[in-house]
mmCIF file of C-alpha atoms in Angstrom:
data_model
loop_
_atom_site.group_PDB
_atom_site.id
_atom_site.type_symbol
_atom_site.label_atom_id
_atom_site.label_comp_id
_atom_site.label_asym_id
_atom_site.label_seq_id
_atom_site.Cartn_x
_atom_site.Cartn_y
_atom_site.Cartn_z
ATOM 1 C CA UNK A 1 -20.757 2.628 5.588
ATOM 2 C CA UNK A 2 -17.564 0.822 5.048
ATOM 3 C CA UNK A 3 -16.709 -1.274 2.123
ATOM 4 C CA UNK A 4 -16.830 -5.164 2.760
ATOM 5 C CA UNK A 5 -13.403 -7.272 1.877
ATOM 6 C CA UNK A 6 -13.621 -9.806 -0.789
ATOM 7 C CA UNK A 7 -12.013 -13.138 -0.207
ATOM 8 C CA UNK A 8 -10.267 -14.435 -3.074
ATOM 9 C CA UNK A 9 -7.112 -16.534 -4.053
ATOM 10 C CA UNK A 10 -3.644 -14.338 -3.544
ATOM 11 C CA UNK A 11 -3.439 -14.903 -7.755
ATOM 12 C CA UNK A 12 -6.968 -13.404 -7.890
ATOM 13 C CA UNK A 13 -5.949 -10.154 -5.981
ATOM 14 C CA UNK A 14 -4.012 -7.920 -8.486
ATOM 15 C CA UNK A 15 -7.333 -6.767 -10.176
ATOM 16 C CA UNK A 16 -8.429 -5.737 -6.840
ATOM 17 C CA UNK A 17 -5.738 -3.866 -6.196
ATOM 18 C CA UNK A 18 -5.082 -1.917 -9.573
ATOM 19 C CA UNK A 19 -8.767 -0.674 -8.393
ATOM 20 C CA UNK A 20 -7.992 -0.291 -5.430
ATOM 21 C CA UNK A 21 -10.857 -2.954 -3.543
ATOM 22 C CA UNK A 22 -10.538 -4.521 -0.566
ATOM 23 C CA UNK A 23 -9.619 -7.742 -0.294
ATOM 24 C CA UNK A 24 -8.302 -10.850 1.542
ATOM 25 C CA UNK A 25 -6.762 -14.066 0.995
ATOM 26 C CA UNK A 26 -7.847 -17.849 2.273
ATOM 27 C CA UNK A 27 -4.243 -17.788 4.143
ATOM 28 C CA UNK A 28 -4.070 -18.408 7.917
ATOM 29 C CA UNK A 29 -2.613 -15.705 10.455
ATOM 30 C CA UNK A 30 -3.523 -14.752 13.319
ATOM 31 C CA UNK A 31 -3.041 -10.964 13.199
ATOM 32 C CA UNK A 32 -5.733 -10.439 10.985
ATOM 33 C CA UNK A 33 -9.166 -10.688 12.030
ATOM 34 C CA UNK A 34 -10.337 -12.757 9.266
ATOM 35 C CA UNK A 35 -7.276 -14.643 9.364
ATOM 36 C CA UNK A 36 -5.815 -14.031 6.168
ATOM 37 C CA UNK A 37 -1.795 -13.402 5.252
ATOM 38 C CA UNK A 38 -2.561 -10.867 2.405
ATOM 39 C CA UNK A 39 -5.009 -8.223 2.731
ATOM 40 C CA UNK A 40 -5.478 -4.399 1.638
ATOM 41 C CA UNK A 41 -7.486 -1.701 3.905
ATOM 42 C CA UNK A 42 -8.327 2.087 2.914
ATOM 43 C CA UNK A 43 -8.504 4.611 5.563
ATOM 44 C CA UNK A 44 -8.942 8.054 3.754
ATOM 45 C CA UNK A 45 -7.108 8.784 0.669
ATOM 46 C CA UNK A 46 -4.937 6.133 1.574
ATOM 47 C CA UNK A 47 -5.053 2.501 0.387
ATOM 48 C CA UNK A 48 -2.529 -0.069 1.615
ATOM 49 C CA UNK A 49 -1.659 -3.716 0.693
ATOM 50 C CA UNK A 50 -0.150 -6.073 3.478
ATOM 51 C CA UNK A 51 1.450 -9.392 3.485
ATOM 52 C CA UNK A 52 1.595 -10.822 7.014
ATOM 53 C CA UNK A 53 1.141 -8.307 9.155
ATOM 54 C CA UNK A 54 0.936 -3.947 9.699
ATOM 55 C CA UNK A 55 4.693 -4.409 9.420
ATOM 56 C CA UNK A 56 5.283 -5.352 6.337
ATOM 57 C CA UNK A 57 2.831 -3.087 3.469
ATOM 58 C CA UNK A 58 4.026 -3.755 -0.094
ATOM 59 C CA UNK A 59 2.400 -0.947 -1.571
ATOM 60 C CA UNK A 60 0.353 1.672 -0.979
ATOM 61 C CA UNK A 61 -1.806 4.339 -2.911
ATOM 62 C CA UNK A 62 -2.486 8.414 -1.690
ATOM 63 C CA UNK A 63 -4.498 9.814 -4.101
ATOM 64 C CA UNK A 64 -3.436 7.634 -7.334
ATOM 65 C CA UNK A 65 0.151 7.577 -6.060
ATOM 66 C CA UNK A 66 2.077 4.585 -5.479
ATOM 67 C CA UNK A 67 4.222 3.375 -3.140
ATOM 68 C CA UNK A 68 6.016 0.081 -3.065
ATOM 69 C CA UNK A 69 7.885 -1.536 -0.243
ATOM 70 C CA UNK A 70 11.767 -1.575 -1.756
ATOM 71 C CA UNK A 71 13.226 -3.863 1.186
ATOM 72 C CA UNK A 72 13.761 -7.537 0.485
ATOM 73 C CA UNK A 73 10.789 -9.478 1.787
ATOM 74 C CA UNK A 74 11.484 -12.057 4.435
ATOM 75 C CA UNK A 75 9.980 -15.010 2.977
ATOM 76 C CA UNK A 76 9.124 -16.767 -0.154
ATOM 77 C CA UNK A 77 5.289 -16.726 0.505
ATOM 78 C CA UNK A 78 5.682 -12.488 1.194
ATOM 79 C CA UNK A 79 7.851 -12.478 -2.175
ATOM 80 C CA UNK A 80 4.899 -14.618 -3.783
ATOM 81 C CA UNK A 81 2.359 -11.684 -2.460
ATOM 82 C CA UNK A 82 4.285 -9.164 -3.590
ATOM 83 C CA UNK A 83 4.092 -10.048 -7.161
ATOM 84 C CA UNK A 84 0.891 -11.608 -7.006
ATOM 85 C CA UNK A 85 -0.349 -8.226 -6.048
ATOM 86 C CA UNK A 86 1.739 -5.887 -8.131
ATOM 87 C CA UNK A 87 -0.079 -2.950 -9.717
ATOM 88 C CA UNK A 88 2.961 -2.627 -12.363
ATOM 89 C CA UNK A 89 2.276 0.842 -12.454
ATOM 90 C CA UNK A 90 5.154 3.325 -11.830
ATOM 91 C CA UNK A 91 5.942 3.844 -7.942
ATOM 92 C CA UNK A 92 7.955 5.185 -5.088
ATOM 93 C CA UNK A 93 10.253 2.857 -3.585
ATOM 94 C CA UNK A 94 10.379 3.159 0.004
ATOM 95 C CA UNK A 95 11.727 1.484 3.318
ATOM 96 C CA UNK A 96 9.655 -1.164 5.229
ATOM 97 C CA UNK A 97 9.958 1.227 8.227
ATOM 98 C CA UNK A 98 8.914 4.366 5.577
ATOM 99 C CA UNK A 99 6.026 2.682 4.084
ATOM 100 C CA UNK A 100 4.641 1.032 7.960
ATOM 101 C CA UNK A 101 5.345 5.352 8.755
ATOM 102 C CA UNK A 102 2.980 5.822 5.942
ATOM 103 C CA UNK A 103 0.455 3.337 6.443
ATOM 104 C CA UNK A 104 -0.159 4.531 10.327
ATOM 105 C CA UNK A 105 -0.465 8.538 9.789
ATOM 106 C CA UNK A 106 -3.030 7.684 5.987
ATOM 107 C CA UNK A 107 -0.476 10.351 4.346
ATOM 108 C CA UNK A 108 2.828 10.765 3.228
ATOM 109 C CA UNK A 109 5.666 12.553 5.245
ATOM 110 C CA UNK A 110 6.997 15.837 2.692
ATOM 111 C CA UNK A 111 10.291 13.458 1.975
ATOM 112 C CA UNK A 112 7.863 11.017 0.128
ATOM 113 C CA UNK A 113 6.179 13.597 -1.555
ATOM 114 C CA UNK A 114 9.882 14.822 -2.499
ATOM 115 C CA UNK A 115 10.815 11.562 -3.956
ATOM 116 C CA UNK A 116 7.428 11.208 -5.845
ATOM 117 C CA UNK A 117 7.848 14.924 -7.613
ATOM 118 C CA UNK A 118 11.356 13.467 -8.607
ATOM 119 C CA UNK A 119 9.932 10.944 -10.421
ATOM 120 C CA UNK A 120 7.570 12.901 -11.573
ATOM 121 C CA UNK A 121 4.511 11.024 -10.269
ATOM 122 C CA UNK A 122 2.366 13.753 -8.357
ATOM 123 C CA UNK A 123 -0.581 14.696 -10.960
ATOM 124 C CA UNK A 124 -1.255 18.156 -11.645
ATOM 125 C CA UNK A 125 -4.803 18.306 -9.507
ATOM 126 C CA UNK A 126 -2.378 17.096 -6.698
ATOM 127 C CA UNK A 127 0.077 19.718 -6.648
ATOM 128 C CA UNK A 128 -2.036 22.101 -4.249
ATOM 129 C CA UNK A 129 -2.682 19.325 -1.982
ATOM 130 C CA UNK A 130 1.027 18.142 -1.756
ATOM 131 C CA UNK A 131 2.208 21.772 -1.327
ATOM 132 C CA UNK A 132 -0.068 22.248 2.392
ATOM 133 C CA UNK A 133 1.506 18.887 3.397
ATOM 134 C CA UNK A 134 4.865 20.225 2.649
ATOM 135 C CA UNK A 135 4.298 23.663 4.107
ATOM 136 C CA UNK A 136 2.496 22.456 7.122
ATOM 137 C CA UNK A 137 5.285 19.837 7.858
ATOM 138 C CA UNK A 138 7.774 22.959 7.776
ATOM 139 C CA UNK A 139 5.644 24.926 10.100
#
């Protein structure tokens, strides 16, 4: 049984996120089927945030990682989203294209994972489980 989306104001959102909820704003857009501009989904370990569209995630959590979209946003109401939805937790900054990557395949490629041990953010209970994506990407 999936988890039903919450509709709430974009300033109302950042709780849901930081638990990682599913949500969706009042906004209007036609690429989402409830027609909201801001919206998170889970599939798996994975939980993203979007503004507008697949295209543009602005963060994303694997397995209590973060991952936050680096790239400038391309409008004032995807900047407003952005920090209305802002976990303020420490995160990995990656590329539009690296985070939509990441949001399609519900994992992390090993580079992520690389850049996430260099920042020291991969818990200890997540070691094993980063270590089979990184061998089985070399394989």
């Amino acid at each position: 049984m999936s988890e039903k989306s919450t509709r709430l104001a974009g300033q109302d959102c950042r709780s849901f996120v930081k638990e990682l909820k599913l949500f969706h704003n009042s906004g209007f857009n036609t690429r989402h089927p409830k027609g909201s501009t801001l919206w998170s989904e889970k599939r798996g370990d994975t939980y993203v945030v979007y503004s507008y569209g697949n295209h543009w995630p602005l963060f994303i959590n694997w397995n209590g990682i973060w991952f936050a979209n680096k790239d400038k946003s391309p409008s004032q109401t995807t900047t407003r989203h952005t920090s209305q939805t802002n976990p303020y937790v420490p995160a990995v900054p990656l590329s539009s294209m690296e985070m939509c990557r990441m949001a399609s395949y519900s994992k992390p490629e090993p580079e992520m994972l690389v850049k996430a041990a260099a920042l020291k953010l991969i818990p200890d209970h997540l070691i094993p489980k980063v270590v089979s994506i990184r061998v089985g990407a070399a394989a």
